[in-house]
GROMACS .gro file of C-alpha atoms in nm:
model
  320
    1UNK     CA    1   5.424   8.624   9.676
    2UNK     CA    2   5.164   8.889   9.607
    3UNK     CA    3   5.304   9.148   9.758
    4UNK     CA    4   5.594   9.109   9.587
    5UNK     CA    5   5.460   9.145   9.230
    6UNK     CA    6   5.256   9.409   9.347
    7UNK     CA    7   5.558   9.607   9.410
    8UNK     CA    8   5.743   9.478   9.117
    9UNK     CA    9   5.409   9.630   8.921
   10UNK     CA   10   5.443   9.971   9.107
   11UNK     CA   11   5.778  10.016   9.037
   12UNK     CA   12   5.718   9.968   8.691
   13UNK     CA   13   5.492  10.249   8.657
   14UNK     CA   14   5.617  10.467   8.845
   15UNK     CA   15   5.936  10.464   8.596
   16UNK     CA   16   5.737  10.495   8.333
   17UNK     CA   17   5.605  10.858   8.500
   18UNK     CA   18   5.965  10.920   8.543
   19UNK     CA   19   5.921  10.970   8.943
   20UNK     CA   20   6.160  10.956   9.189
   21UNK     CA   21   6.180  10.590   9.288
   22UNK     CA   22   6.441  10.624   9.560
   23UNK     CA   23   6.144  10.855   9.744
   24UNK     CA   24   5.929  10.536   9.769
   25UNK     CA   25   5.942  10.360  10.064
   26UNK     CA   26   5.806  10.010   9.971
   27UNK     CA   27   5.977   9.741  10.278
   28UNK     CA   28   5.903   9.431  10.060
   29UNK     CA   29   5.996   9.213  10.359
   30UNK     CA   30   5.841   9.395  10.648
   31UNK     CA   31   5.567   9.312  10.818
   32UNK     CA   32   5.371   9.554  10.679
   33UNK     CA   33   5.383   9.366  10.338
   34UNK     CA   34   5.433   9.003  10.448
   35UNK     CA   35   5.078   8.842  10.426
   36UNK     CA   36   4.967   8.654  10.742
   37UNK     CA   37   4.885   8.347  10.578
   38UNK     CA   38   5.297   8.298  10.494
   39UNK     CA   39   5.304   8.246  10.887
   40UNK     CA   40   4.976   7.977  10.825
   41UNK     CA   41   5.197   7.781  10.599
   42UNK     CA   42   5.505   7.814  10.743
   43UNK     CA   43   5.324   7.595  11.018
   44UNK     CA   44   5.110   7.375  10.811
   45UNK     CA   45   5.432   7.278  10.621
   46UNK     CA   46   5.673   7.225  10.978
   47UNK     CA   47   5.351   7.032  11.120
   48UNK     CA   48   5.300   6.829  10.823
   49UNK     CA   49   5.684   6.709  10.858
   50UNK     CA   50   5.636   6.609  11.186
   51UNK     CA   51   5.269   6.421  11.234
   52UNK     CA   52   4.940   6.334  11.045
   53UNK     CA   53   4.789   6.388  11.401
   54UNK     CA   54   4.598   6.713  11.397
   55UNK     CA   55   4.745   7.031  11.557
   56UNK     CA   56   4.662   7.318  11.671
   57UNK     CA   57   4.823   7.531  11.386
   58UNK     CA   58   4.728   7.871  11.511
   59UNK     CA   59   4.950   7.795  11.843
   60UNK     CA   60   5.215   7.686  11.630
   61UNK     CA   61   5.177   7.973  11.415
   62UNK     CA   62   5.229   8.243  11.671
   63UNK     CA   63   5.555   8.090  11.846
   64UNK     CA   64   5.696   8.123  11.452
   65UNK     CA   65   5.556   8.464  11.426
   66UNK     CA   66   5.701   8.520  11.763
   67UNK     CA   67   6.007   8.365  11.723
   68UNK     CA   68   6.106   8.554  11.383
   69UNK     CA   69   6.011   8.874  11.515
   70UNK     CA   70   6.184   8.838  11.774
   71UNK     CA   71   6.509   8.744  11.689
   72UNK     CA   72   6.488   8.409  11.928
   73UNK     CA   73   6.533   8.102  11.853
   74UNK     CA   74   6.225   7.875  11.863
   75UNK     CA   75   6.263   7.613  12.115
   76UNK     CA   76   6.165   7.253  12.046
   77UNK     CA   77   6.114   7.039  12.310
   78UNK     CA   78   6.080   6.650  12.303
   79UNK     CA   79   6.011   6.506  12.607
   80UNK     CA   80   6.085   6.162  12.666
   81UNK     CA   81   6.100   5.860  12.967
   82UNK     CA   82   6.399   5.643  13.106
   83UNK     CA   83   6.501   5.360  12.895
   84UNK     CA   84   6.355   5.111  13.071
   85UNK     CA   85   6.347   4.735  12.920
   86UNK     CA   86   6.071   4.640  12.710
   87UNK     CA   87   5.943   4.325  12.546
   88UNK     CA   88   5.991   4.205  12.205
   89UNK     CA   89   5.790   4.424  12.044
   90UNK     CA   90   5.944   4.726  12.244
   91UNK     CA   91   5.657   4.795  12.510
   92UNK     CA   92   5.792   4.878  12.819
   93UNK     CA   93   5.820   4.621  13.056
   94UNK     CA   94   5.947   4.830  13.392
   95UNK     CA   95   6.139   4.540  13.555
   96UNK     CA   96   6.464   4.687  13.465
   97UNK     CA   97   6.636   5.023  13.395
   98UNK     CA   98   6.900   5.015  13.130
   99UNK     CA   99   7.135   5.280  13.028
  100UNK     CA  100   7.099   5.389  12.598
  101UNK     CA  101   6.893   5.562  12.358
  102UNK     CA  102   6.506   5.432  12.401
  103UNK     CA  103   6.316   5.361  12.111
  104UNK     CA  104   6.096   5.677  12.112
  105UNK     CA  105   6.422   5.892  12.102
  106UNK     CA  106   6.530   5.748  11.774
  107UNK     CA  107   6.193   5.785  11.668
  108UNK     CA  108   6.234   6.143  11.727
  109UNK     CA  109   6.576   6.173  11.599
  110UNK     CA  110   6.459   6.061  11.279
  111UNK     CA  111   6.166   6.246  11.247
  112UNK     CA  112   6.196   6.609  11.406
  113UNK     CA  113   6.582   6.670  11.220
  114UNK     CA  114   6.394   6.736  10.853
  115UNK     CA  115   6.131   6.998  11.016
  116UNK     CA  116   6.407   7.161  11.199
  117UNK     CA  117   6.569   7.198  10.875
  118UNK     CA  118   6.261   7.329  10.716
  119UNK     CA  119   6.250   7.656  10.948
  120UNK     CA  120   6.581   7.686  10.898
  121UNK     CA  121   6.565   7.747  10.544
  122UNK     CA  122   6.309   7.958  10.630
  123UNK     CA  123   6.488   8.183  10.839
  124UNK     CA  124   6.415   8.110  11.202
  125UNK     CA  125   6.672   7.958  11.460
  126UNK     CA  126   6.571   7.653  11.574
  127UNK     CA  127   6.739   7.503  11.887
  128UNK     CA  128   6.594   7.134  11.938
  129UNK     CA  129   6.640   6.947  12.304
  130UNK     CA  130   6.600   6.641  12.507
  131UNK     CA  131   6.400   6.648  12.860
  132UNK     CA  132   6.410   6.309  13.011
  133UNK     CA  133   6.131   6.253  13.305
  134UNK     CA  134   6.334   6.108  13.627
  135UNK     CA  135   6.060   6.162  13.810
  136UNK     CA  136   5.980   5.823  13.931
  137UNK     CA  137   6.308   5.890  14.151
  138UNK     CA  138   6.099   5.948  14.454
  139UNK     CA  139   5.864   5.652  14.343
  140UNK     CA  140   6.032   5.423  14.612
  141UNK     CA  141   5.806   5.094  14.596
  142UNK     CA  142   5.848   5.111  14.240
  143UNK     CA  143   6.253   5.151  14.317
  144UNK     CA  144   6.288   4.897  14.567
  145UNK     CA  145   6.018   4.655  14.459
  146UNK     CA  146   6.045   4.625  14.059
  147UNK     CA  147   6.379   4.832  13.938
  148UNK     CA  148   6.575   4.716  14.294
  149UNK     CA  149   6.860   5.003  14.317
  150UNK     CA  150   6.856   5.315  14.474
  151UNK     CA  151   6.786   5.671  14.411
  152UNK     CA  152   7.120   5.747  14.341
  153UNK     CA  153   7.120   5.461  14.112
  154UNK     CA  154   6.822   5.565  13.957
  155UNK     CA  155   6.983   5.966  13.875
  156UNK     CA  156   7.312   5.780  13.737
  157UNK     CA  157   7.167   5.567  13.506
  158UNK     CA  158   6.936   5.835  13.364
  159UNK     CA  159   7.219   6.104  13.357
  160UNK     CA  160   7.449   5.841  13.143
  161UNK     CA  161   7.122   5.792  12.909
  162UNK     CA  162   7.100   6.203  12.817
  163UNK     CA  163   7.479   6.201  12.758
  164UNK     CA  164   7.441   5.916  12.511
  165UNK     CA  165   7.135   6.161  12.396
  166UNK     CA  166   7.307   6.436  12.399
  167UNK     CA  167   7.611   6.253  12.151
  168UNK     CA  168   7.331   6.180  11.891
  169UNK     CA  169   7.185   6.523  11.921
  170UNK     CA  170   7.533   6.642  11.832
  171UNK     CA  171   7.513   6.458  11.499
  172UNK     CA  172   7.220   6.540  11.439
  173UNK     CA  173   7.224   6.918  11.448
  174UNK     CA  174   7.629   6.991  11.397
  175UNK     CA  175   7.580   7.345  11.328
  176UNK     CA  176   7.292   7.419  11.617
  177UNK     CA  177   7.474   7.639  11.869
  178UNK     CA  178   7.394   7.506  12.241
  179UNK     CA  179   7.591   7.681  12.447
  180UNK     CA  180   7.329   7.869  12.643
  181UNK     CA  181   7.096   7.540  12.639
  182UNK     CA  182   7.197   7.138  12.699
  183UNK     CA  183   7.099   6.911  12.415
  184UNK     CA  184   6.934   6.678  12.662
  185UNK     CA  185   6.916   6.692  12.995
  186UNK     CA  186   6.720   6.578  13.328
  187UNK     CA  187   6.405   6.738  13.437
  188UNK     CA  188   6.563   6.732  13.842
  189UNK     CA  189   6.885   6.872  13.686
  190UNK     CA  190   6.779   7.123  13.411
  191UNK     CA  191   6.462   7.255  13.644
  192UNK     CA  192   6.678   7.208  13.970
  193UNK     CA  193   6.530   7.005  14.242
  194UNK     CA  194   6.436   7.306  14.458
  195UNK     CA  195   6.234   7.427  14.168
  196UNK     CA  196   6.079   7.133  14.036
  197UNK     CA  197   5.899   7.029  14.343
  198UNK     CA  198   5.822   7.349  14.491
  199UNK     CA  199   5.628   7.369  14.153
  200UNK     CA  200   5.519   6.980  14.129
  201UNK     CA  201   5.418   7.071  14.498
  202UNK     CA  202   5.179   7.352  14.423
  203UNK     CA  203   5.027   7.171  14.146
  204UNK     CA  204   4.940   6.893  14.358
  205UNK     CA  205   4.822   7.092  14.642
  206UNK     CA  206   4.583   7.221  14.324
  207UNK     CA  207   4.417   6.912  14.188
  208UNK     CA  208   4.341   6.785  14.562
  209UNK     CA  209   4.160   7.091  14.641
  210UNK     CA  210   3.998   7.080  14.341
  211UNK     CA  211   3.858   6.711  14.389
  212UNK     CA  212   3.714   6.823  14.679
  213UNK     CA  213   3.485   7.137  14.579
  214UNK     CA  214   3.481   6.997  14.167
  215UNK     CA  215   3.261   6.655  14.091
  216UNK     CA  216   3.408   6.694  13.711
  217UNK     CA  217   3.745   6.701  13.820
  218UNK     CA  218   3.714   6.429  14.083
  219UNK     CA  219   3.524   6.201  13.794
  220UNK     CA  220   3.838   6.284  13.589
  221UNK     CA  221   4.071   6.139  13.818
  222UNK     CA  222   3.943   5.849  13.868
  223UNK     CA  223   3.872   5.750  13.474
  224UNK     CA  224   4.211   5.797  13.393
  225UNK     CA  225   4.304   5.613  13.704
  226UNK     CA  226   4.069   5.294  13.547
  227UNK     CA  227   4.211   5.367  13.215
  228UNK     CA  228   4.583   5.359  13.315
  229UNK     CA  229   4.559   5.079  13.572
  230UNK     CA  230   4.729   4.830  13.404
  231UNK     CA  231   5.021   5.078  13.417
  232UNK     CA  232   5.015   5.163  13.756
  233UNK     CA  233   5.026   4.819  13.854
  234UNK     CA  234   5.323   4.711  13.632
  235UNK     CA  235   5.457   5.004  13.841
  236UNK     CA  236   5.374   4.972  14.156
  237UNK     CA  237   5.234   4.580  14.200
  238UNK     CA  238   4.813   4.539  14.335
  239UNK     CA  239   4.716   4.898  14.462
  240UNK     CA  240   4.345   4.991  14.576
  241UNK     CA  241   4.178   5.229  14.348
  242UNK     CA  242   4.235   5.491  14.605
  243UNK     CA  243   4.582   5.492  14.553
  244UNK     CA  244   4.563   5.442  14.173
  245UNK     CA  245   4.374   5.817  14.225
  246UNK     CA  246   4.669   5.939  14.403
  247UNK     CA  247   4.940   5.803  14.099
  248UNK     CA  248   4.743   5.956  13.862
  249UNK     CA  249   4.687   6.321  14.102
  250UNK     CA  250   5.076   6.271  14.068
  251UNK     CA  251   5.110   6.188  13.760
  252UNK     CA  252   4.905   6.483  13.656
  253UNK     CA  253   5.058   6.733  13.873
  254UNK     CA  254   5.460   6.616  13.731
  255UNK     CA  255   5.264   6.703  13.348
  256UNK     CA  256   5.166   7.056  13.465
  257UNK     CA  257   5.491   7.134  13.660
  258UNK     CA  258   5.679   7.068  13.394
  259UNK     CA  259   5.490   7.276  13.132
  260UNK     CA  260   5.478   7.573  13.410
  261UNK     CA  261   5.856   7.550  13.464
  262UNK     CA  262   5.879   7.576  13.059
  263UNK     CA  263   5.651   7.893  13.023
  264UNK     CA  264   5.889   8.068  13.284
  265UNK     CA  265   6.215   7.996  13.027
  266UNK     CA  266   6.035   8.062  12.675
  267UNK     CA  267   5.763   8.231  12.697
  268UNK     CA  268   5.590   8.289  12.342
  269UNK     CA  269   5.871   8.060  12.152
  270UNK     CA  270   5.828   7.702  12.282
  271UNK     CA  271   5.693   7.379  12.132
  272UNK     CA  272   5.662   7.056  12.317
  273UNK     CA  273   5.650   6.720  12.105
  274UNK     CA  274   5.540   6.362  12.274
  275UNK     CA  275   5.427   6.033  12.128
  276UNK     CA  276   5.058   6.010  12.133
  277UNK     CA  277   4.895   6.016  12.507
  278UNK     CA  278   4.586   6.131  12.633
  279UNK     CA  279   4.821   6.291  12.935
  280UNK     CA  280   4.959   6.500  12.661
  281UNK     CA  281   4.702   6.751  12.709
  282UNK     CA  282   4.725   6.815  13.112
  283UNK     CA  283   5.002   7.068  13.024
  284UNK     CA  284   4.745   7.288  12.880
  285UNK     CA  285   4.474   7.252  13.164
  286UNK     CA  286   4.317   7.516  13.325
  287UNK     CA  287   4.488   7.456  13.667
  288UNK     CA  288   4.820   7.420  13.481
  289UNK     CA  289   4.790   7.773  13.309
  290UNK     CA  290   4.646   7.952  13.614
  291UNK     CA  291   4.867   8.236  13.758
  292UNK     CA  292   5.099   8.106  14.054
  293UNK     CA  293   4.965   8.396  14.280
  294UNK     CA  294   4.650   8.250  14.307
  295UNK     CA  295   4.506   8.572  14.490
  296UNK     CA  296   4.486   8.715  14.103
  297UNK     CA  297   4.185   8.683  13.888
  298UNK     CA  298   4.164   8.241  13.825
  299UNK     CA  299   3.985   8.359  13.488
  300UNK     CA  300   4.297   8.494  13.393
  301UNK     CA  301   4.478   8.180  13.225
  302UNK     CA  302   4.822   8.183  13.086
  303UNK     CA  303   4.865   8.070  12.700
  304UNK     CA  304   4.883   7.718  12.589
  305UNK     CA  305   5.175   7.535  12.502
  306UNK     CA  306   5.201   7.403  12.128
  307UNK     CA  307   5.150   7.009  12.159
  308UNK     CA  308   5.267   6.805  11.869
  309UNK     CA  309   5.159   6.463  11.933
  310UNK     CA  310   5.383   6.216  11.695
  311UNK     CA  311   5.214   5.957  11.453
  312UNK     CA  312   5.122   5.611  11.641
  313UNK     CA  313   5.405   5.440  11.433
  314UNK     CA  314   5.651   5.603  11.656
  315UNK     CA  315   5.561   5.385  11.974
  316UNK     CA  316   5.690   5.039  12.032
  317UNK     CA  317   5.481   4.812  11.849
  318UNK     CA  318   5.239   5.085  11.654
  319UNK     CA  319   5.143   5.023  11.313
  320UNK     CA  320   5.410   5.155  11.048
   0.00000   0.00000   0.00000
């Protein structure tokens, strides 16, 4: 707003000296004149739509700047886990997988619409999108032992959830072009299944060489592997603590894959949004943003990923 009444003001006087005002080259709405803090804002305003968790606003502020200067739409990314049943209250219960929209995707679907909306106004193309985890497809005691059906089963009852996604992303954003990106999708199918484990692979190969040489990450491991063992088990029945090390070194590796696979596509223009989990942040760990030729410089990190983490009134059961 400054700038602009700035130039309003210099216009004024330079009437009054009769000059030549068609020899003044003021760009109003370049970048030149813009102030920096509009971009500050922008993404104050967009993150206050979405969370009261904090964010990281200067991330989110550069993938605007980025996006606008660009010319490219910003890409919004929530990313989301089968529909598997759940208690009363919602909580997952694993025992079964059902085919529908789970409760954190409405959440989303109600939320994430308005701040789309906001950047529109804006200015800046939004495109917003689905990425449902299948990962536990190769998790075959948890397939055969709590789910019982197959693989197969497993990638045709997840495919029939994103189409049902996909519908409601429809009405949601009618006038959102996606014809060079699916409104929901599967990470095996959007990634490819080539890709994703070559990638899952490497990242794997990573974090057990690192537990080896690194006492900090080792320690790491096997705290979250005490903190999430209630999980594992409702996964995978009694397990030794040794293998609740090698769920979570799996686990872990899945989070950075995926986040890799997303820097290749947008670079510069992405935003990922979860509900609240302390495995949020693995997609911005140092092994996660280290160059895939690993012969390069490992001091020479890639950029982090935006991370909106949603309000805990968006999980089953969380306070409203």
């Amino acid at each position: 707003m400054g700038g602009f009444f700035y130039a309003f003001d210099y216009l004024s006087q330079a009437k009054d000296k009769n000059m030549n005002i068609e020899r003044i080259n003021l760009s109003i709405n370049s970048e030149e004149t813009k102030p920096e803090t509009s971009y500050r804002e922008l993404a104050a305003d967009f993150s206050k739509l979405l969370t009261k968790r904090p964010v990281a606003l200067k991330k989110i502020e550069n993938v605007l700047k980025y996006s606008r200067n660009n010319a490219e739409s910003l890409i919004i990314v929530s990313t989301v886990c089968p529909p598997y049943s759940s208690d009363s209250e919602g909580r997952p219960t694993y025992k079964e997988l059902e085919v529908g929209i789970e409760y954190n995707i409405s959440e989303h679907l109600k939320i994430i619409p308005p701040a789309v909306g906001y950047l529109q106004e804006k200015g800046l193309g939004v495109k917003h999108i689905f990425l449902m985890a299948d990962t536990e497809v190769d998790l075959i005691p948890f397939l055969q032992n709590k789910l019982r059906i197959t693989p197969e089963e497993f990638l045709s009852r997840c495919q029939m959830s994103v189409e049902a996604i996909s519908e409601r992303v429809q009405i949601a954003y009618p006038n959102i072009d996606y014809s060079e990106i699916p409104r929901a999708s599967r990470f095996l199918s959007y990634f490819g299944e080539k890709n994703w484990y070559l990638r899952y692979e490497h990242f794997k190969a990573r974090l057990e060489e690192e537990m080896k040489v690194n006492r900090d990450v080792a320690y790491s491991l096997q705290r979250d592997a005490r903190y999430r063992s209630i999980l594992i088990e409702s996964l995978l029945g009694r397990v030794t603590e040794e293998q609740m090390v090698e769920h979570i070194v799996r686990q872990k590796a899945q989070y950075m894959a995926f986040a890799s696979l997303m820097r290749d596509r947008f670079p510069n223009r992405l935003v990922v949004i979860n509900h609240a989990t302390p495995n949020f942040a693995w997609m911005n760990d140092k092994i996660a943003r280290e160059p895939l030729v690993l012969d390069q410089s490992r001091g020479n990190y890639l950029p982090e990923i935006p991370l909106v983490e949603l309000d805990i009134s968006t999980m089953p059961g969380g306070e409203k």
